[in-house]
mmCIF file of C-alpha atoms in Angstrom:
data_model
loop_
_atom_site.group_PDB
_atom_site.id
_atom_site.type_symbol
_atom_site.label_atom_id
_atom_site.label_comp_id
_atom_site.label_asym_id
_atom_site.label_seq_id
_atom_site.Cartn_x
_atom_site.Cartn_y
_atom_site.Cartn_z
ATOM 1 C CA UNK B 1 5.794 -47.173 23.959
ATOM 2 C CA UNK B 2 7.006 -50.429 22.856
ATOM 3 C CA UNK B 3 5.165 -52.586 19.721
ATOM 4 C CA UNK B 4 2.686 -54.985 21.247
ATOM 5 C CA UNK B 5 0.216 -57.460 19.599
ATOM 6 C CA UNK B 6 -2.360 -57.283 22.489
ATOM 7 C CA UNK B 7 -5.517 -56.681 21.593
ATOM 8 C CA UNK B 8 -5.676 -52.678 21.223
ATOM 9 C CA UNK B 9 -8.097 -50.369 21.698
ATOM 10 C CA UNK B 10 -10.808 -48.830 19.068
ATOM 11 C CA UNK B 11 -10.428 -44.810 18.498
ATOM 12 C CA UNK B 12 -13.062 -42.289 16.983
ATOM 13 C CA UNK B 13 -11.624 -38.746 17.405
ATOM 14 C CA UNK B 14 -12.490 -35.497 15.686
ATOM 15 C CA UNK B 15 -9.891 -35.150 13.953
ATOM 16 C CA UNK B 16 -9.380 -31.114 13.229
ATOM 17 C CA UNK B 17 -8.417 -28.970 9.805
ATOM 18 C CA UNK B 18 -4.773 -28.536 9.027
ATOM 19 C CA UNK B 19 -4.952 -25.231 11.292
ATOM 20 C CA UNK B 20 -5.454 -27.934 14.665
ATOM 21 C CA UNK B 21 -1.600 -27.832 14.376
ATOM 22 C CA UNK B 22 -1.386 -24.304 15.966
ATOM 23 C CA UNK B 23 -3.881 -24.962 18.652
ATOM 24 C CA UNK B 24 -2.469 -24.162 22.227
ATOM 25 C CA UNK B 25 -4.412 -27.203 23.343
ATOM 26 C CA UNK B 26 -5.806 -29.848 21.347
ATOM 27 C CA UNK B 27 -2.277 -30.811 19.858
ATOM 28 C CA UNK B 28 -1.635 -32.266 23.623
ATOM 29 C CA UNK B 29 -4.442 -33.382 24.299
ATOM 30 C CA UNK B 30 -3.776 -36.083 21.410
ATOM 31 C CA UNK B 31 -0.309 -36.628 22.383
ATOM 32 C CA UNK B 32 -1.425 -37.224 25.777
ATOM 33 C CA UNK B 33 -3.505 -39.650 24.355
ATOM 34 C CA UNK B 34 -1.750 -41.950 22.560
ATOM 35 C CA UNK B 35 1.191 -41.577 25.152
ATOM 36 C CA UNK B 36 -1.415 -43.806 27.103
ATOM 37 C CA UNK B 37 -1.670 -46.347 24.560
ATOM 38 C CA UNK B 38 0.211 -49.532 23.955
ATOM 39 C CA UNK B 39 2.221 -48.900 20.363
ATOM 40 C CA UNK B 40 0.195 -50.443 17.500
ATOM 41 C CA UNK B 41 1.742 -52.958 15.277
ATOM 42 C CA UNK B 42 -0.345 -50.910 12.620
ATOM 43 C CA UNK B 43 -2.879 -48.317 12.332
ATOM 44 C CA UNK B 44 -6.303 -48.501 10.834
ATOM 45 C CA UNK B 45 -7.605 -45.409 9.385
ATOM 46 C CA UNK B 46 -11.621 -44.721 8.215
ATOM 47 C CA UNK B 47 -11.917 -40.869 7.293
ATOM 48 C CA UNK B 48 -14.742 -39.020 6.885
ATOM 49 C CA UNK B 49 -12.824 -37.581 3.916
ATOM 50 C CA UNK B 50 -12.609 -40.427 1.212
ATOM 51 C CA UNK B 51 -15.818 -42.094 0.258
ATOM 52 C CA UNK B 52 -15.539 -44.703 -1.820
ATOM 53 C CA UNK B 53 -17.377 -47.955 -3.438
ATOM 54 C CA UNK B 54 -16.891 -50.530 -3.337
ATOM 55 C CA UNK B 55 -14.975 -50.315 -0.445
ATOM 56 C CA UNK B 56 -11.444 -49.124 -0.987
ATOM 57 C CA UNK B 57 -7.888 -49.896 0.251
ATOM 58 C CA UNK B 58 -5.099 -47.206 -0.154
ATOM 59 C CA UNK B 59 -1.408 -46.767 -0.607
ATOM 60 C CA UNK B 60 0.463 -49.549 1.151
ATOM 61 C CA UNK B 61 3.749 -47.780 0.054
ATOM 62 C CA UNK B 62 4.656 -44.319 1.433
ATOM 63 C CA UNK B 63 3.308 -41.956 -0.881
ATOM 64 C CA UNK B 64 2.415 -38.150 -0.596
ATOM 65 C CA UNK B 65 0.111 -37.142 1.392
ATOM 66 C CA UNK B 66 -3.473 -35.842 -0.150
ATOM 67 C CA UNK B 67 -4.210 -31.686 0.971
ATOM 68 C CA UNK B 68 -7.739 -32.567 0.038
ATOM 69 C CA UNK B 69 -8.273 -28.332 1.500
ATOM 70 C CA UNK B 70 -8.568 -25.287 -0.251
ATOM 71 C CA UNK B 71 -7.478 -21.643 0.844
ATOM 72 C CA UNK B 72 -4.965 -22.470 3.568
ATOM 73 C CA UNK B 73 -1.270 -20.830 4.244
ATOM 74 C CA UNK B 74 0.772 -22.298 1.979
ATOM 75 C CA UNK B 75 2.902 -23.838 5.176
ATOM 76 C CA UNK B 76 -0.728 -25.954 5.618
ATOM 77 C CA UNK B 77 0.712 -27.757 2.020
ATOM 78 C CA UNK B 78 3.757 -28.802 3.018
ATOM 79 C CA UNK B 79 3.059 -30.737 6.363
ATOM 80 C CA UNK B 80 4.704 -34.470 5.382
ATOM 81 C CA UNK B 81 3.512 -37.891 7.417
ATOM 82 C CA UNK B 82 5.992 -40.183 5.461
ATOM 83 C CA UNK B 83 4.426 -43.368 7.669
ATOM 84 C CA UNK B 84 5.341 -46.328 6.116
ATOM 85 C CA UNK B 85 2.852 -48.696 3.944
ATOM 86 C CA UNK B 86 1.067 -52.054 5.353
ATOM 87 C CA UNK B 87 0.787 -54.295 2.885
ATOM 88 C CA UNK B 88 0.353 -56.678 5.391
ATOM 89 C CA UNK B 89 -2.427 -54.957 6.769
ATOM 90 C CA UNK B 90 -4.122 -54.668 3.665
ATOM 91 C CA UNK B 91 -3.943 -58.539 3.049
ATOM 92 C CA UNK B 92 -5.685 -59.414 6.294
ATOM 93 C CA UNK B 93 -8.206 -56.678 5.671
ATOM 94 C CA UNK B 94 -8.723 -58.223 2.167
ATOM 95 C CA UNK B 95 -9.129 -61.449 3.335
ATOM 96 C CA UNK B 96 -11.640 -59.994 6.367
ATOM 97 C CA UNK B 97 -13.931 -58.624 4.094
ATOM 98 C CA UNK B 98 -13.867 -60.240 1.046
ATOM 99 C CA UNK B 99 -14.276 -63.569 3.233
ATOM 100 C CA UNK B 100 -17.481 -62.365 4.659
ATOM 101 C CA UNK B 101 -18.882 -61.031 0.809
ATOM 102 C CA UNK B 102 -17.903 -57.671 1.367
ATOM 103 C CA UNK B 103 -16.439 -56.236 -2.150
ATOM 104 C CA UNK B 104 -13.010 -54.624 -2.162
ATOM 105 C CA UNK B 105 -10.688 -52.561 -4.348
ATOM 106 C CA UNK B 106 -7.057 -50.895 -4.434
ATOM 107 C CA UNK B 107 -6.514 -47.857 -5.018
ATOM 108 C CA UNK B 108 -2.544 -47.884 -4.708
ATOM 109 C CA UNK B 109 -2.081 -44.350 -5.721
ATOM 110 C CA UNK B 110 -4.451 -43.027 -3.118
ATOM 111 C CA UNK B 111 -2.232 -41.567 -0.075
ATOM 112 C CA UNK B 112 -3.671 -40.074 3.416
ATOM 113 C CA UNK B 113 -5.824 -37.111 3.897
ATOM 114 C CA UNK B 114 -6.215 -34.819 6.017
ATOM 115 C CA UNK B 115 -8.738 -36.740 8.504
ATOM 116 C CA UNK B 116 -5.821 -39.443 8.358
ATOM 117 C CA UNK B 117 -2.406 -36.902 8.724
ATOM 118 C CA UNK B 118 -3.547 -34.379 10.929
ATOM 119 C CA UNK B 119 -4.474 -36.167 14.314
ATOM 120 C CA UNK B 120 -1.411 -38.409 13.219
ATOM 121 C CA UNK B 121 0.975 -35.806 13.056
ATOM 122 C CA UNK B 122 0.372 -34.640 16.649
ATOM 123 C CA UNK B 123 -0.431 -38.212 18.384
ATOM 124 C CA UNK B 124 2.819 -40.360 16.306
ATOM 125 C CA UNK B 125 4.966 -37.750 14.875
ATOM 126 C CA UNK B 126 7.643 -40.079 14.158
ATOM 127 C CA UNK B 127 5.910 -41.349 11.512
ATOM 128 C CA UNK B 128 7.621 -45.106 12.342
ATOM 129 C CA UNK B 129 3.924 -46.985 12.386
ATOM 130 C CA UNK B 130 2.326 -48.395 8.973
ATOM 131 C CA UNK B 131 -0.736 -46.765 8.305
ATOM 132 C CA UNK B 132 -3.417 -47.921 5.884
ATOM 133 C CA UNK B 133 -6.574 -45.765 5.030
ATOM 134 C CA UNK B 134 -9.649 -47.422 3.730
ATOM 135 C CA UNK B 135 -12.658 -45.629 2.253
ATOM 136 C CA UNK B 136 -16.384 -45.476 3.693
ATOM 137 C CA UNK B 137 -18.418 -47.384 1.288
ATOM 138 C CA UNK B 138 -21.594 -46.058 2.144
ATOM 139 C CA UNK B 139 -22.762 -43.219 4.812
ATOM 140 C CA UNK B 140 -25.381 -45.838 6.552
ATOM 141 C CA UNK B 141 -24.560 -46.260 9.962
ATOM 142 C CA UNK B 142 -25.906 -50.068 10.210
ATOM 143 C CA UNK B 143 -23.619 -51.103 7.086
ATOM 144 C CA UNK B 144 -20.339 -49.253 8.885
ATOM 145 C CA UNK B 145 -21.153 -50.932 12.125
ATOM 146 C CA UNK B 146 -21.128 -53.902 10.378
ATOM 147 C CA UNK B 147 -17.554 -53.629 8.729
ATOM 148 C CA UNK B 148 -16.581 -52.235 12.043
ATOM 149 C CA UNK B 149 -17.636 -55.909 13.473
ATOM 150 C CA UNK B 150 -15.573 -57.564 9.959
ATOM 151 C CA UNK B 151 -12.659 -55.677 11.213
ATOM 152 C CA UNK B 152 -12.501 -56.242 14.934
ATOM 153 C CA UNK B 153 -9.891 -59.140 14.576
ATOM 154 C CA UNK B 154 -7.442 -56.904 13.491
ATOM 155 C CA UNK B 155 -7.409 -55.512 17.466
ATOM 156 C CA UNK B 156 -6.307 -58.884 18.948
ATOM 157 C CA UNK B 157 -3.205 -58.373 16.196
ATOM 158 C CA UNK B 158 -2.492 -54.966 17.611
ATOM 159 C CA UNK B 159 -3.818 -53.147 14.606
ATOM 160 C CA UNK B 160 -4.995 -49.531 16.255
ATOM 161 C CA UNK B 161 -8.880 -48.737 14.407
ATOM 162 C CA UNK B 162 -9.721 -45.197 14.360
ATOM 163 C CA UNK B 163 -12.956 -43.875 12.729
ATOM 164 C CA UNK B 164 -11.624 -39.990 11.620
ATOM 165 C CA UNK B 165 -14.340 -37.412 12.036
ATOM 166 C CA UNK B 166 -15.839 -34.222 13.903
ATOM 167 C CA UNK B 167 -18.329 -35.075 16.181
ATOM 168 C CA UNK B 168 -20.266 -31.706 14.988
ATOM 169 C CA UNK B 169 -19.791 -30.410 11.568
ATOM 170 C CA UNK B 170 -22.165 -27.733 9.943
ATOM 171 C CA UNK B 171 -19.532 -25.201 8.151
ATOM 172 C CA UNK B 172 -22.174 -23.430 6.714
ATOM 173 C CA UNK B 173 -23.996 -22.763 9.874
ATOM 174 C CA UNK B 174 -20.872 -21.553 11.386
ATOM 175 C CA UNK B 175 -19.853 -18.672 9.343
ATOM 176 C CA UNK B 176 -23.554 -17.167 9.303
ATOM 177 C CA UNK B 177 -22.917 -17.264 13.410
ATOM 178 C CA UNK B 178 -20.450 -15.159 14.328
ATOM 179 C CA UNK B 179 -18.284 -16.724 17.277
ATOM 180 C CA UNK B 180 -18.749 -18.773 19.987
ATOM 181 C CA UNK B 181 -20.839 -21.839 20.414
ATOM 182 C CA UNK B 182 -23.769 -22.274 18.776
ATOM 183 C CA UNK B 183 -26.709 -24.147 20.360
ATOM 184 C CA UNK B 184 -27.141 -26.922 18.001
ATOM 185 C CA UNK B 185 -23.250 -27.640 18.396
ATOM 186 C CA UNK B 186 -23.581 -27.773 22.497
ATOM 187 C CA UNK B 187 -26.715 -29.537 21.828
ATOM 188 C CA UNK B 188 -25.696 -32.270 19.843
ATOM 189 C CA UNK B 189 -22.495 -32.671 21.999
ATOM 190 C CA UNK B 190 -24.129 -33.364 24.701
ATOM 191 C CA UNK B 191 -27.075 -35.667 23.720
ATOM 192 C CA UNK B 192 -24.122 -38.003 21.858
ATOM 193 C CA UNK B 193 -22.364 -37.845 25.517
ATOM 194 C CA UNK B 194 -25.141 -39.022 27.195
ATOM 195 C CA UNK B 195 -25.822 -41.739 24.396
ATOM 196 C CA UNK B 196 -22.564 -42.767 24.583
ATOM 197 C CA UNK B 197 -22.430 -43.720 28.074
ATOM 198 C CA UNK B 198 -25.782 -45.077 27.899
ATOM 199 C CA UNK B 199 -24.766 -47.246 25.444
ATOM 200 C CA UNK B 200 -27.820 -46.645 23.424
ATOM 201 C CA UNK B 201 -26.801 -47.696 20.048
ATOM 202 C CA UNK B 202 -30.151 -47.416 18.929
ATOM 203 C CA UNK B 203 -30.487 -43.948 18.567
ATOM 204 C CA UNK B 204 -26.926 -43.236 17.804
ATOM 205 C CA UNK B 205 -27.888 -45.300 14.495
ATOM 206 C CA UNK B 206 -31.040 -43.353 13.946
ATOM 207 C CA UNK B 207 -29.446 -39.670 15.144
ATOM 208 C CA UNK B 208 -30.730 -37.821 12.534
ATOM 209 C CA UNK B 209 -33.824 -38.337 13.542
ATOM 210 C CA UNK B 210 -33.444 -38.889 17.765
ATOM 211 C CA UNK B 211 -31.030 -36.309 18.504
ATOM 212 C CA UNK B 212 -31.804 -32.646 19.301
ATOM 213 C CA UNK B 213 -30.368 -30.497 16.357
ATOM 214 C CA UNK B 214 -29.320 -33.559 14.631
ATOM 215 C CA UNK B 215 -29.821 -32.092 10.686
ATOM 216 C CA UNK B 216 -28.053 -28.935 12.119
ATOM 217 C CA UNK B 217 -24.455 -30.082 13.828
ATOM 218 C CA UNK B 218 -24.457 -32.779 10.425
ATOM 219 C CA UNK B 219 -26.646 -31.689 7.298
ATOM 220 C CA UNK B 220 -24.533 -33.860 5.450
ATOM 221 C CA UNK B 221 -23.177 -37.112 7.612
ATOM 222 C CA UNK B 222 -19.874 -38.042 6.642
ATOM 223 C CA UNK B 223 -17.972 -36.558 9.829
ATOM 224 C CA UNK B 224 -20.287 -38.585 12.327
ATOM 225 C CA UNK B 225 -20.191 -41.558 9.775
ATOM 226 C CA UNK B 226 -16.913 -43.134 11.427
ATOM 227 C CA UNK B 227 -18.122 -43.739 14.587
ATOM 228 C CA UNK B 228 -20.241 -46.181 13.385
ATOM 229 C CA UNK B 229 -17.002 -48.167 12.051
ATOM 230 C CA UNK B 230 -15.578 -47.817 15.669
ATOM 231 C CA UNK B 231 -18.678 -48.924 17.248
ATOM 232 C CA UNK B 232 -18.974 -52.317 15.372
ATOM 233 C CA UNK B 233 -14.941 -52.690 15.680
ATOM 234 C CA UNK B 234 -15.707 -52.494 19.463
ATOM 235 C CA UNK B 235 -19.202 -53.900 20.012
ATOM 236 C CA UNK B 236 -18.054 -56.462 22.600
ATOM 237 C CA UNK B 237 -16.457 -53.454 24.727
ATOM 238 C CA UNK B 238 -18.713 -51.093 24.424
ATOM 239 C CA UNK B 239 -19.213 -50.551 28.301
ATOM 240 C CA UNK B 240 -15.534 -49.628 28.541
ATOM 241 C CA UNK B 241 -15.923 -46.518 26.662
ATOM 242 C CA UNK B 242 -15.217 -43.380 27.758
ATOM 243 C CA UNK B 243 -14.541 -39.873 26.172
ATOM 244 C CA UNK B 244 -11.039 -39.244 26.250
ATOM 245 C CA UNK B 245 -11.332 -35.624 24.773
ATOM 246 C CA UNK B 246 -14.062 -32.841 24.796
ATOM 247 C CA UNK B 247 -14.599 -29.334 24.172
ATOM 248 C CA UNK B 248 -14.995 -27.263 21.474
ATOM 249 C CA UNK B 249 -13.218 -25.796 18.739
ATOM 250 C CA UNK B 250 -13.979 -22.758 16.909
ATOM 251 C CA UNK B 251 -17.890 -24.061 17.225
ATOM 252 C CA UNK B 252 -17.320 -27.764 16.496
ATOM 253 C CA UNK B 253 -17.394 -30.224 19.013
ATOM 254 C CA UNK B 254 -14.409 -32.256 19.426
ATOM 255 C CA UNK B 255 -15.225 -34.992 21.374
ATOM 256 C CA UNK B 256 -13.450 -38.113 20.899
ATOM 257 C CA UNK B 257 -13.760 -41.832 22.660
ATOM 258 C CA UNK B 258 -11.777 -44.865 23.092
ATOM 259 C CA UNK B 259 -13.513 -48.100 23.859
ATOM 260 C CA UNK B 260 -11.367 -50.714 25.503
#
């Protein structure tokens, strides 16, 4: 890949526990992935794991990395992504928002978690990109779409966007299952599919309530939360999505998309 400024694509993948790493698949699949992608000039990250307001802007100096996870190997603790910083980034994403009234902080000791450094790892594992990871302000899909639409210029300056999340997520659910599938998971999977391509928006904003087992693959909504930042990043492109990965891992879906 060589760095480009054309207007990039806009990413929501599931984006795995530190574990993903030993996978005989999935690390692959998102290598394969961004080995069809034109190099960003930067990379946007939105992670279902830092929730923040007013909206927040991280490190934009390489810093350590965050193990925001509990009761791993210790080998889990000593992954490094030593991407560098984007100040520059962060100054156009300032000026975005704060232009169009949105509030926003710095938090300059806050480095990547793990929604940010795992998929990273396996899809630019030279670490040579700058990466800057912003917080979700708020979990309402309408309010994320709309940063998602604040943000969108940053694609026509070949700044990658990628909403960080699992596209099912019920932990709890999981370990009172036993293995496999589960229902809700397969469910839920497949209704978003089908919404996806539809291009119903509509009920992807009001899931909770429109989807089949909607409280059960997300009682809490964080990990869905990022698509909504993709969506609005990608609003005018919405027909060229398409689901770049799917399956299931360990009971969670893992579909992931790419419009544009």
């Amino acid at each position: 890949m060589t760095v480009t400024a054309e207007r990039m694509p806009a990413l929501y993948l599931s984006h795995g526990a530190p574990p993903l790493a030993d996978d005989p698949v999935w690390p692959g699949e998102l290598a394969a992935w961004s080995a069809g992608l034109p190099r960003p000039t930067a990379i946007l990250m939105v992670s279902a794991h830092w929730e923040e307001a007013p909206l927040a802007l991280g490190a934009t100096e390489t810093i350590p990395l965050v193990y925001d996870f509990w009761g791993f190997p210790e080998h889990y603790y000593q992954v490094q992504y030593a991407a560098p910083g984007a100040p520059a980034l962060a100054e156009s994403v300032r000026k975005l928002l704060r232009g169009a009234g949105t509030p926003v902080q710095d938090i300059p000791d806050r480095g990547l978690d793990h929604g940010a450094y795992v998929p990273l790892v396996e899809m630019f594992p030279q670490a040579d990109i700058p990466v800057l990871q912003i917080s979700m302000p708020t979990l309402d899909p309408r309010k994320l779409m709309d940063i998602g639409r604040k943000l969108a210029p940053l694609r026509d300056e070949g700044v990658l966007i990628v909403g960080s999340g699992f596209f099912t997520h019920n932990l709890a659910a999981l370990r009172h299952q036993g293995g496999g599938t589960p229902a809700w998971s397969a469910e839920f999977d497949d209704w978003g599919n089908r919404a996806l391509q539809a291009r119903d928006i509509d009920a992807l904003l009001d899931f909770e309530h429109k989807s089949p087992a909607g409280r059960l693959a997300h009682p809490r909504t964080e990990h869905f939360a990022p698509l909504f930042v993709t969506l609005g990043a990608a609003e005018q492109e919405l027909d060229q999505g398409r689901s770049v990965i799917e399956g299931f891992w360990l009971g969670l879906a893992k579909r992931s998309v790419q419009f544009g």
